[in-house]
Amino acid sequence: MAGERDALRERTLVGATAAGRPRAPRLDQPRPPRRRLLPEWDPDAFGRLSERIARFLGTGRFIVWMTVVVILWVLWNVSAPKELRFDEYPFIFLTLALSLQASYAAPLILLAQNRQDDRDRVNLEQDRKQNERSIADTEYLTREVAALRIGLGEVATRDWIRSELEDLVKELEIRQNGHKEQHGSYPAMPAERPPGRDADDR
């Protein structure tokens, strides 16, 4: 009885220590994502946004709006009362805003161009593979057409058969006419074949 109690106590202690140990990560399940200090963003979404901005910057609408804003900015800061002016004559704030806009526009345009270059590269690769397949198909069809032409060259056509039959008819007529001139008429065919003819023919 005492031995059984000690064995039960040891099993309980072993189970307790196993439950208290931290579990090893399971290999059949993916690890949970780690927390990062830096913010995460989707590069494709950012790339699409940059392309939209780059497209807008390359339109006449953006140039017109930019010109209208600059003109209104200058007119307001020149003709408005001094209390309402926010950027005096050297227009330092306007220069800062334009330089800031240019500094952001240049990388966005470059990013959009890089994405367009990647798309062009993929399209060129697909076009190259399509051209290779088309060339292979064309070569195969060329070989098949050449084989058909060679095969058709050996096939007897209706005109060739007609011309051959006409030549045979003429030849038979010539032979028949020549045979009539020599013998006057066809020789009579024997009623029975003489015995021993088959042996001589062999």
Tab-separated table of C-alpha atoms in Angstrom:
chain	number	residue	atom	x	y	z
A	1	MET	CA	0.000	0.000	0.000
A	2	ALA	CA	2.781	2.405	0.851
A	3	GLY	CA	4.526	1.662	-2.449
A	4	GLU	CA	1.353	2.381	-4.403
A	5	ARG	CA	0.902	5.689	-2.556
A	6	ASP	CA	4.471	6.751	-3.355
A	7	ALA	CA	4.039	5.857	-7.036
A	8	LEU	CA	0.768	7.854	-7.197
A	9	ARG	CA	2.463	10.841	-5.529
A	10	GLU	CA	5.343	10.714	-8.049
A	11	ARG	CA	2.914	10.605	-10.965
A	12	THR	CA	1.054	13.616	-9.595
A	13	LEU	CA	4.285	15.565	-9.178
A	14	VAL	CA	5.444	14.669	-12.679
A	15	GLY	CA	2.083	15.786	-14.104
A	16	ALA	CA	2.227	19.029	-12.160
A	17	THR	CA	5.698	19.847	-13.382
A	18	ALA	CA	4.675	19.004	-16.968
A	19	ALA	CA	1.642	21.268	-16.692
A	20	GLY	CA	3.744	24.062	-15.229
A	21	ARG	CA	6.320	23.922	-18.046
A	22	PRO	CA	5.736	26.230	-21.036
A	23	ARG	CA	4.509	24.344	-24.063
A	24	ALA	CA	6.750	24.125	-27.110
A	25	PRO	CA	5.261	25.628	-30.259
A	26	ARG	CA	3.470	23.125	-32.427
A	27	LEU	CA	5.086	22.390	-35.759
A	28	ASP	CA	1.827	21.715	-37.596
A	29	GLN	CA	0.490	25.245	-37.037
A	30	PRO	CA	1.869	28.591	-38.196
A	31	ARG	CA	3.389	30.906	-35.664
A	32	PRO	CA	1.327	33.877	-34.566
A	33	PRO	CA	2.504	37.136	-36.125
A	34	ARG	CA	4.945	39.140	-34.053
A	35	ARG	CA	4.111	42.610	-32.923
A	36	ARG	CA	6.147	45.271	-34.676
A	37	LEU	CA	6.902	48.761	-33.520
A	38	LEU	CA	6.798	50.207	-37.025
A	39	PRO	CA	3.453	50.530	-38.799
A	40	GLU	CA	2.689	47.996	-41.507
A	41	TRP	CA	1.199	48.791	-44.903
A	42	ASP	CA	0.272	46.941	-48.015
A	43	PRO	CA	2.883	47.714	-50.702
A	44	ASP	CA	0.391	47.047	-53.487
A	45	ALA	CA	-2.145	49.460	-52.036
A	46	PHE	CA	0.548	52.103	-51.593
A	47	GLY	CA	1.751	51.488	-55.143
A	48	ARG	CA	-1.774	51.858	-56.517
A	49	LEU	CA	-2.197	55.103	-54.574
A	50	SER	CA	1.108	56.419	-55.924
A	51	GLU	CA	0.042	55.565	-59.468
A	52	ARG	CA	-3.223	57.439	-59.014
A	53	ILE	CA	-1.377	60.477	-57.672
A	54	ALA	CA	1.200	60.302	-60.473
A	55	ARG	CA	-1.568	60.106	-63.070
A	56	PHE	CA	-3.265	63.142	-61.537
A	57	LEU	CA	0.024	65.077	-61.448
A	58	GLY	CA	0.508	64.419	-65.151
A	59	THR	CA	-2.819	65.903	-66.240
A	60	GLY	CA	-3.749	69.367	-67.394
A	61	ARG	CA	-6.321	69.591	-64.589
A	62	PHE	CA	-3.533	69.546	-61.973
A	63	ILE	CA	-1.627	72.296	-63.790
A	64	VAL	CA	-4.755	74.452	-64.007
A	65	TRP	CA	-5.585	73.978	-60.301
A	66	MET	CA	-1.968	74.621	-59.323
A	67	THR	CA	-1.903	77.823	-61.364
A	68	VAL	CA	-5.209	79.007	-59.864
A	69	VAL	CA	-3.984	78.328	-56.303
A	70	VAL	CA	-0.695	80.173	-56.875
A	71	ILE	CA	-2.437	83.176	-58.439
A	72	LEU	CA	-4.994	83.389	-55.626
A	73	TRP	CA	-2.217	82.981	-53.051
A	74	VAL	CA	-0.187	85.838	-54.538
A	75	LEU	CA	-3.189	88.133	-55.063
A	76	TRP	CA	-4.440	87.566	-51.505
A	77	ASN	CA	-1.063	88.251	-49.922
A	78	VAL	CA	-0.519	91.386	-52.042
A	79	SER	CA	-3.952	93.044	-52.044
A	80	ALA	CA	-5.522	91.877	-48.767
A	81	PRO	CA	-5.260	93.992	-45.586
A	82	LYS	CA	-2.071	93.426	-43.590
A	83	GLU	CA	-3.919	91.765	-40.748
A	84	LEU	CA	-5.284	89.062	-43.101
A	85	ARG	CA	-2.053	88.363	-45.003
A	86	PHE	CA	-0.370	85.109	-43.981
A	87	ASP	CA	2.601	85.160	-46.418
A	88	GLU	CA	4.304	88.455	-47.176
A	89	TYR	CA	6.034	89.456	-50.395
A	90	PRO	CA	8.959	87.012	-50.637
A	91	PHE	CA	6.257	84.309	-50.364
A	92	ILE	CA	8.447	82.020	-48.285
A	93	PHE	CA	5.530	79.824	-47.227
A	94	LEU	CA	4.434	79.402	-50.871
A	95	THR	CA	7.984	78.418	-51.841
A	96	LEU	CA	8.080	75.912	-48.974
A	97	ALA	CA	4.717	74.427	-49.990
A	98	LEU	CA	5.767	74.105	-53.652
A	99	SER	CA	9.119	72.528	-52.760
A	100	LEU	CA	7.397	70.121	-50.355
A	101	GLN	CA	4.920	69.157	-53.066
A	102	ALA	CA	7.760	68.610	-55.552
A	103	SER	CA	9.771	66.551	-53.058
A	104	TYR	CA	6.825	64.197	-52.557
A	105	ALA	CA	5.782	64.138	-56.208
A	106	ALA	CA	9.170	62.974	-57.513
A	107	PRO	CA	9.357	59.714	-55.488
A	108	LEU	CA	5.700	58.959	-56.177
A	109	ILE	CA	6.272	59.365	-59.906
A	110	LEU	CA	9.378	57.153	-59.722
A	111	LEU	CA	7.446	54.481	-57.823
A	112	ALA	CA	4.663	54.555	-60.406
A	113	GLN	CA	7.245	54.278	-63.206
A	114	ASN	CA	8.870	51.289	-61.495
A	115	ARG	CA	5.516	49.526	-61.215
A	116	GLN	CA	4.815	50.286	-64.876
A	117	ASP	CA	8.258	48.915	-65.814
A	118	ASP	CA	7.490	45.708	-63.910
A	119	ARG	CA	4.184	45.352	-65.745
A	120	ASP	CA	5.874	46.034	-69.084
A	121	ARG	CA	8.521	43.409	-68.295
A	122	VAL	CA	5.852	40.819	-67.517
A	123	ASN	CA	3.924	41.717	-70.668
A	124	LEU	CA	7.076	41.476	-72.788
A	125	GLU	CA	7.857	38.062	-71.322
A	126	GLN	CA	4.331	36.867	-72.085
A	127	ASP	CA	4.556	38.298	-75.614
A	128	ARG	CA	7.909	36.554	-76.129
A	129	LYS	CA	6.469	33.206	-75.021
A	130	GLN	CA	3.405	33.744	-77.204
A	131	ASN	CA	5.651	34.538	-80.184
A	132	GLU	CA	7.695	31.390	-79.558
A	133	ARG	CA	4.513	29.314	-79.474
A	134	SER	CA	3.260	30.993	-82.653
A	135	ILE	CA	6.580	30.326	-84.429
A	136	ALA	CA	6.515	26.674	-83.345
A	137	ASP	CA	2.909	26.313	-84.536
A	138	THR	CA	3.762	27.987	-87.849
A	139	GLU	CA	6.734	25.674	-88.403
A	140	TYR	CA	4.590	22.656	-87.600
A	141	LEU	CA	1.866	23.780	-90.004
A	142	THR	CA	4.488	24.482	-92.688
A	143	ARG	CA	5.851	20.954	-92.349
A	144	GLU	CA	2.327	19.521	-92.485
A	145	VAL	CA	1.452	21.530	-95.611
A	146	ALA	CA	4.707	20.424	-97.285
A	147	ALA	CA	3.916	16.791	-96.440
A	148	LEU	CA	0.404	17.208	-97.865
A	149	ARG	CA	1.781	18.738	-101.055
A	150	ILE	CA	4.234	15.862	-101.439
A	151	GLY	CA	1.425	13.385	-100.795
A	152	LEU	CA	-0.890	15.126	-103.265
A	153	GLY	CA	1.850	15.051	-105.883
A	154	GLU	CA	1.741	11.255	-105.790
A	155	VAL	CA	-2.075	11.014	-105.973
A	156	ALA	CA	-3.596	10.392	-109.402
A	157	THR	CA	-5.892	13.198	-110.449
A	158	ARG	CA	-8.958	12.894	-112.663
A	159	ASP	CA	-7.282	14.675	-115.595
A	160	TRP	CA	-4.211	12.439	-115.382
A	161	ILE	CA	-6.357	9.290	-115.303
A	162	ARG	CA	-8.420	10.579	-118.279
A	163	SER	CA	-5.271	11.314	-120.283
A	164	GLU	CA	-3.833	7.872	-119.457
A	165	LEU	CA	-7.084	6.162	-120.492
A	166	GLU	CA	-7.165	8.138	-123.744
A	167	ASP	CA	-3.563	7.062	-124.470
A	168	LEU	CA	-4.479	3.430	-123.774
A	169	VAL	CA	-7.540	3.651	-126.050
A	170	LYS	CA	-5.424	5.121	-128.841
A	171	GLU	CA	-2.804	2.437	-128.388
A	172	LEU	CA	-5.463	-0.276	-128.491
A	173	GLU	CA	-6.991	1.246	-131.616
A	174	ILE	CA	-3.578	1.352	-133.297
A	175	ARG	CA	-2.886	-2.257	-132.386
A	176	GLN	CA	-6.328	-3.332	-133.503
A	177	ASN	CA	-6.004	-1.545	-136.835
A	178	GLY	CA	-2.508	-2.976	-137.388
A	179	HIS	CA	-3.639	-6.476	-136.523
A	180	LYS	CA	-6.559	-6.221	-138.977
A	181	GLU	CA	-4.267	-5.054	-141.756
A	182	GLN	CA	-1.882	-7.964	-141.203
A	183	HIS	CA	-4.413	-10.810	-140.869
A	184	GLY	CA	-7.545	-9.369	-142.285
A	185	SER	CA	-9.587	-10.671	-139.394
A	186	TYR	CA	-9.077	-12.042	-135.966
A	187	PRO	CA	-7.932	-15.725	-135.855
A	188	ALA	CA	-10.466	-18.184	-134.534
A	189	MET	CA	-9.958	-19.155	-130.973
A	190	PRO	CA	-9.498	-22.896	-130.401
A	191	ALA	CA	-12.428	-24.550	-128.710
A	192	GLU	CA	-10.316	-26.675	-126.479
A	193	ARG	CA	-6.826	-26.166	-125.276
A	194	PRO	CA	-4.408	-28.785	-126.504
A	195	PRO	CA	-3.224	-31.224	-123.880
A	196	GLY	CA	0.135	-30.477	-122.385
A	197	ARG	CA	-0.242	-26.687	-122.849
A	198	ASP	CA	-0.168	-26.036	-119.150
A	199	ALA	CA	3.061	-27.965	-118.788
A	200	ASP	CA	4.650	-25.989	-121.652
A	201	ASP	CA	3.526	-22.689	-120.158
A	202	ARG	CA	5.204	-23.516	-116.921
